[in-house]
Each structure stands twice: as structure tokens, then as C-alpha cells.
PDB file of C-alpha atoms in Angstrom:
ATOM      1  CA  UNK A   1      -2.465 -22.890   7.259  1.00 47.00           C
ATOM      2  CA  UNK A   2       0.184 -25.306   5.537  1.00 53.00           C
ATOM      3  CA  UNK A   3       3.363 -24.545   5.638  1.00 56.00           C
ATOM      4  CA  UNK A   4       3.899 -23.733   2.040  1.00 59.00           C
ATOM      5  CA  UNK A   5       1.885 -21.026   2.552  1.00 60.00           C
ATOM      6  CA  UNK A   6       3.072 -19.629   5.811  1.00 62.00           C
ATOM      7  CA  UNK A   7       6.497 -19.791   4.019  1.00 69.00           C
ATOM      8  CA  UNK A   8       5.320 -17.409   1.005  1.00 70.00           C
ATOM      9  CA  UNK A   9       3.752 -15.328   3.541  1.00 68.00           C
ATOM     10  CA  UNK A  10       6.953 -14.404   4.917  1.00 70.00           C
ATOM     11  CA  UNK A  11       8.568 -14.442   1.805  1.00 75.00           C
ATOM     12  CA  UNK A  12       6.525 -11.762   0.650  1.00 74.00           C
ATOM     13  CA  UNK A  13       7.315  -9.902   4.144  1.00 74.00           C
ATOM     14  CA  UNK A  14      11.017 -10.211   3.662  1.00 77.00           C
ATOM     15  CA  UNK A  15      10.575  -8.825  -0.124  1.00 77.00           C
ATOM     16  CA  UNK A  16       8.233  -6.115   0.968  1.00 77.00           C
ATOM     17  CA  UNK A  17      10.416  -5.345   3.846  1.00 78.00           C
ATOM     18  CA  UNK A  18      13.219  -4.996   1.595  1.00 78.00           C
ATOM     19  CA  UNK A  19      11.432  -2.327  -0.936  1.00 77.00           C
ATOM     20  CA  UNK A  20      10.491   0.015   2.193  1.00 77.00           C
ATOM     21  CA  UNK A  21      13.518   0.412   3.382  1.00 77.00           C
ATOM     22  CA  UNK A  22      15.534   0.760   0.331  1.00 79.00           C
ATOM     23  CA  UNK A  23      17.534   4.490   0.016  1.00 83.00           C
ATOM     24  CA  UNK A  24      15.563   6.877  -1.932  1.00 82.00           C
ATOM     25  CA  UNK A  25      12.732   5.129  -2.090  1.00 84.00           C
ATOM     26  CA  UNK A  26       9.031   6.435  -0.720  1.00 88.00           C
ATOM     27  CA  UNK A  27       8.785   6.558   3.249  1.00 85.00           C
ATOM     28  CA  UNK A  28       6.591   4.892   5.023  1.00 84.00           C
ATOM     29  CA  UNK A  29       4.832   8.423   5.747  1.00 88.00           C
ATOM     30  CA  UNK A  30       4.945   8.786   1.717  1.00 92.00           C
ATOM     31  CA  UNK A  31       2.606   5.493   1.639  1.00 91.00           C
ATOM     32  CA  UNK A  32       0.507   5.888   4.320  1.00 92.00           C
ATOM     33  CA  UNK A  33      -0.600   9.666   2.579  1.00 95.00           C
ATOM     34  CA  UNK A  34      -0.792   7.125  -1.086  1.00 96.00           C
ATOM     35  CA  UNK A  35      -3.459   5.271   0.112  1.00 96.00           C
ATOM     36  CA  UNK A  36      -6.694   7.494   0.423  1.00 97.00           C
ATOM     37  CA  UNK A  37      -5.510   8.553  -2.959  1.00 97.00           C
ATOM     38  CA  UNK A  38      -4.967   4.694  -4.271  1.00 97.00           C
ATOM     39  CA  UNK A  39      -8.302   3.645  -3.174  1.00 97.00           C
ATOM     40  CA  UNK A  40     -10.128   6.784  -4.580  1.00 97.00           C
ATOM     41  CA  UNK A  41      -8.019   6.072  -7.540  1.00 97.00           C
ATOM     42  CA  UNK A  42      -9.342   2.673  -7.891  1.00 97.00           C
ATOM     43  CA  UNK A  43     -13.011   3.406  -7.244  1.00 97.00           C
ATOM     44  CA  UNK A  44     -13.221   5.840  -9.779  1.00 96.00           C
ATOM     45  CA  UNK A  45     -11.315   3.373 -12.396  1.00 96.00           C
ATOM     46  CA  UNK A  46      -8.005   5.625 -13.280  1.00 96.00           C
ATOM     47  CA  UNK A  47      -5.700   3.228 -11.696  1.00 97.00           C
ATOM     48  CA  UNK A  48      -6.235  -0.438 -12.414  1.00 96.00           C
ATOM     49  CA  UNK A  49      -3.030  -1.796 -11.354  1.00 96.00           C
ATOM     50  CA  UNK A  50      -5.290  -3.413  -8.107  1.00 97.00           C
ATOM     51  CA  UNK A  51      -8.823  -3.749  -7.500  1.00 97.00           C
ATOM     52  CA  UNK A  52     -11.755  -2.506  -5.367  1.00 97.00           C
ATOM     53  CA  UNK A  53     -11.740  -6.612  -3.853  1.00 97.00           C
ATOM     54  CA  UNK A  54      -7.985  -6.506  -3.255  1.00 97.00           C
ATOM     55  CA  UNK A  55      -8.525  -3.425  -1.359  1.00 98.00           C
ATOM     56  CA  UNK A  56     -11.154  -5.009   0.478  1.00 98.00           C
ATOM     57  CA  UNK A  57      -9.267  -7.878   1.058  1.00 97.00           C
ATOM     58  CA  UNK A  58      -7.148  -5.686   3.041  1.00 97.00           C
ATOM     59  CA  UNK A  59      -9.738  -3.445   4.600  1.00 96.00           C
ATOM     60  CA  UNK A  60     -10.971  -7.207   6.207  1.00 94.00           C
ATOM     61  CA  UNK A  61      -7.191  -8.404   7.207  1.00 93.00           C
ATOM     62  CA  UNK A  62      -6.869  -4.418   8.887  1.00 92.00           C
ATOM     63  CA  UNK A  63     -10.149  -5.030  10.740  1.00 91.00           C
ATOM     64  CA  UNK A  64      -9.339  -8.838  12.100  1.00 88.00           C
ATOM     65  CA  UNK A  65      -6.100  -7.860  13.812  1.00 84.00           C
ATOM     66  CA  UNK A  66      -8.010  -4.789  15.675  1.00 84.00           C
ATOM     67  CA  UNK A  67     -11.104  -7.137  16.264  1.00 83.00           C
ATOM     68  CA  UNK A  68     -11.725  -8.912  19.509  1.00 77.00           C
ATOM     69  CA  UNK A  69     -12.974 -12.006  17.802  1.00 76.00           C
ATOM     70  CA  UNK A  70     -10.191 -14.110  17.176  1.00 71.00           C
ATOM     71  CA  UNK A  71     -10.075 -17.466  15.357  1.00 68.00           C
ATOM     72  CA  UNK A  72      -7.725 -18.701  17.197  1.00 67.00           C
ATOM     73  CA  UNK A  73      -7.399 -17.265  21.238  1.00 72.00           C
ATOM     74  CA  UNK A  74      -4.192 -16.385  22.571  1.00 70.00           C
ATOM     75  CA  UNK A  75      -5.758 -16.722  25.895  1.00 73.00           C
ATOM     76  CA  UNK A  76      -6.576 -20.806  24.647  1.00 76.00           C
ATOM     77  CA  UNK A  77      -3.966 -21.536  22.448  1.00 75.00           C
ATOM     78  CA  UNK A  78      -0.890 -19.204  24.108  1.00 74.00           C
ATOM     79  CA  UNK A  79       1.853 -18.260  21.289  1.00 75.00           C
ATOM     80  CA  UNK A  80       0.209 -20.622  18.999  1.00 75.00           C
ATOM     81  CA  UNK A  81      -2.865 -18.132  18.786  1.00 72.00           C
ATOM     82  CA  UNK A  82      -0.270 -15.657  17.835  1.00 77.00           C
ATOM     83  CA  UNK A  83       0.404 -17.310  14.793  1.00 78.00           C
ATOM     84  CA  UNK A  84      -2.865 -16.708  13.227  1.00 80.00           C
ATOM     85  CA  UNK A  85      -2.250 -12.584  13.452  1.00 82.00           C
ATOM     86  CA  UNK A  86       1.267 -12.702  12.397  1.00 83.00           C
ATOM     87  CA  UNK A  87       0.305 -14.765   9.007  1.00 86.00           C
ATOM     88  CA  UNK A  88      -2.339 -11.960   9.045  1.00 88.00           C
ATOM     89  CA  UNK A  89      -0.260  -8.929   9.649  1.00 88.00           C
ATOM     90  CA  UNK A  90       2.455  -9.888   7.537  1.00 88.00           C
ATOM     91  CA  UNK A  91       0.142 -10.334   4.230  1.00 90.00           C
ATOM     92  CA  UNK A  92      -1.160  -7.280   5.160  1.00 93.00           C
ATOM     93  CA  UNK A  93       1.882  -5.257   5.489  1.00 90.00           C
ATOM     94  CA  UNK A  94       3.362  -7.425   2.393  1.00 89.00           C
ATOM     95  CA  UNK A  95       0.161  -6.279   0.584  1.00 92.00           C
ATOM     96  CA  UNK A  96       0.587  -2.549   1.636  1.00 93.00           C
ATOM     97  CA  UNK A  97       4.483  -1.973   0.710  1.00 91.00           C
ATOM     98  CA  UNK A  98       4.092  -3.507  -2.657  1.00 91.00           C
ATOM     99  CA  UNK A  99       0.353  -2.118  -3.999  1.00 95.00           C
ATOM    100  CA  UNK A 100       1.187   1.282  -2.551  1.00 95.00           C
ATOM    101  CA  UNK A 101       5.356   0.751  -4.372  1.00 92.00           C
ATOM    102  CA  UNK A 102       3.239   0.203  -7.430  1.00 95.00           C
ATOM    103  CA  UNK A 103       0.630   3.215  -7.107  1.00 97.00           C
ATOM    104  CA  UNK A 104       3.471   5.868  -6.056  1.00 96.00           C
ATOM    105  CA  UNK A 105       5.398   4.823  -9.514  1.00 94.00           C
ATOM    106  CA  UNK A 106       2.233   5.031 -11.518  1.00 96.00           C
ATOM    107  CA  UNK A 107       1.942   8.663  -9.409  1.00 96.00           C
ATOM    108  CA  UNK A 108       5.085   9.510 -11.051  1.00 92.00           C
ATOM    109  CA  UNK A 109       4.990   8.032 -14.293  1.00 94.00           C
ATOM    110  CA  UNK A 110       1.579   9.432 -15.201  1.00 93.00           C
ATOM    111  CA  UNK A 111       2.319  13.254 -13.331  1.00 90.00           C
ATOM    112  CA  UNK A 112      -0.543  12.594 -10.599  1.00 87.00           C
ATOM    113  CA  UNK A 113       0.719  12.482  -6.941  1.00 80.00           C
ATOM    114  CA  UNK A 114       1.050  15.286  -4.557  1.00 80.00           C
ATOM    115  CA  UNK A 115       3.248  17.953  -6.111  1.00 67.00           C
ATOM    116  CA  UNK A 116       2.472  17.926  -9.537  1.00 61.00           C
ATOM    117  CA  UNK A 117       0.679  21.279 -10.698  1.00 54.00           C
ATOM    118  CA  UNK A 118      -2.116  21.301 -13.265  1.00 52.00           C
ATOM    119  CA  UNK A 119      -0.032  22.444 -16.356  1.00 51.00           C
ATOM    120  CA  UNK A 120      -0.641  20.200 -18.885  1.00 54.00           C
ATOM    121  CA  UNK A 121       3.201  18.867 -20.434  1.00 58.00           C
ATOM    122  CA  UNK A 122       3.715  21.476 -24.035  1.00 63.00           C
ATOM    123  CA  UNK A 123       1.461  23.794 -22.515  1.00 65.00           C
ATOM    124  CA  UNK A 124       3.016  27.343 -21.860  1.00 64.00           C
ATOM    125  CA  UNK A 125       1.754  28.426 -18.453  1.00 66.00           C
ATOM    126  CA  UNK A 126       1.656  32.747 -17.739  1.00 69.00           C
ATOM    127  CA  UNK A 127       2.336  32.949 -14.402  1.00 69.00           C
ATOM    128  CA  UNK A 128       1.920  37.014 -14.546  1.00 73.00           C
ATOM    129  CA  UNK A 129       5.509  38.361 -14.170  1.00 75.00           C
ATOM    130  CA  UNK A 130       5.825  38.903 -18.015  1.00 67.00           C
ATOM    131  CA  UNK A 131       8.535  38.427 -20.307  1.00 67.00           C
ATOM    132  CA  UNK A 132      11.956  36.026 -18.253  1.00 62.00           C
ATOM    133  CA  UNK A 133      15.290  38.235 -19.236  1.00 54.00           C
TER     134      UNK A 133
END
């Protein structure tokens, strides 16, 4: 992998890194629950702010770094056959902090996520106990 690359890699780690972490923003729990509901959001073509091959794209990098089949061996190559995951794993993680960032503030900007009722905004909803003094 050239270096220019392997530099924006980690780039994007450091920036990603910095978003998770920030105070008040989503936990790491918080985007771990978004992403069932950001991929079924995708398939079914509400959200478009990523797409079903991006998704994908991470669905492979998740697999390779669990897989046995390595491109480069750490048993060959030692810590160079380390490098090969970590440019892996930090994409990936990159890719998760910042697609998952964007889908929690579309969540909240469009009254979807976890936590928003079904009442419509400007609709009056009865909940039964009559008349508030």
C-alpha cells in the first residue's frame, strides 16, 4: 500500500477517533445498536447518505480481519504481516464512527431513531386521561 495512503488511513482513524470520544456525543453502544437500523435503512432506500456497496465494503473488511486467510502471514512476514490488518481495521473503524456519526444525526434530524413515538409533529395525540388542568 503506498504510503500516501497508509497516511490517510490513519488520518481518517485519528479524525474518527476524535468524533467518538467527543462529550455528548453518541457512545459507542449508541452506534453499535445504529447499525442494523442503518443498513435496513439503506436497503429499503430512506437513508441515502451511504450505500448498499459501502456497506458491503465493510461487511468484506469485518470478515478479512476474522478470516484465517491472510494476504500477508504474520507467521511469514512477523510485524510486517500486521500491517496489512491494521490498514484494514483502521478503515474499518474510520468507516464505522463516521457513517454511523452521520446516520444517528439524520436519526435526529428526521425524528426516526430509538425513542421517538409515532405522533406525527402538529398532530394532537389523546392519550386517555382527558382534559390537562
Amino acid at each position: 500500500m503506498a504510503m500516501h495512503s497508509r497516511v490517510a488511513t490513519f488520518k481518517s482513524l485519528a479524525t474518527a477517533i476524535k468524533i467518538a470520544t467527543r462529550p455528548g456525543g453518541p457512545s459507542m453502544v449508541d452506534r453499535a445498536q445504529a447499525v442494523p437500523r442503518l443498513v435496513k435503512a439503506v436497503r429499503s432506500g430512506e437513508y441515502t447518505g451511504t450505500s448498499v456497496g459501502r456497506l458491503l465494503m465493510m461487511l468484506g473488511a469485518a470478515g478479512y480481519l476474522v478470516s484465517p486467510v491472510d494476504l500477508l502471514p504474520e507467521g511469514i512476514l512477523g510485524a510486517l504481516g500486521l500491517a496489512d490488518d491494521a490498514m484494514v481495521g483502521s478503515w474499518l473503524a474510520a468507516q464505522l464512527v463516521t457513517e454511523t456519526e452521520e446516520f444517528l444525526a439524520w436519526e435526529r434530524s428526521t425524528g426516526r431513531g430509538p425513542g421517538h413515538g409515532a405522533a406525527v409533529p402538529g398532530e394532537v395525540v389523546d392519550d386517555g386521561r382527558g382534559p390537562s388542568a
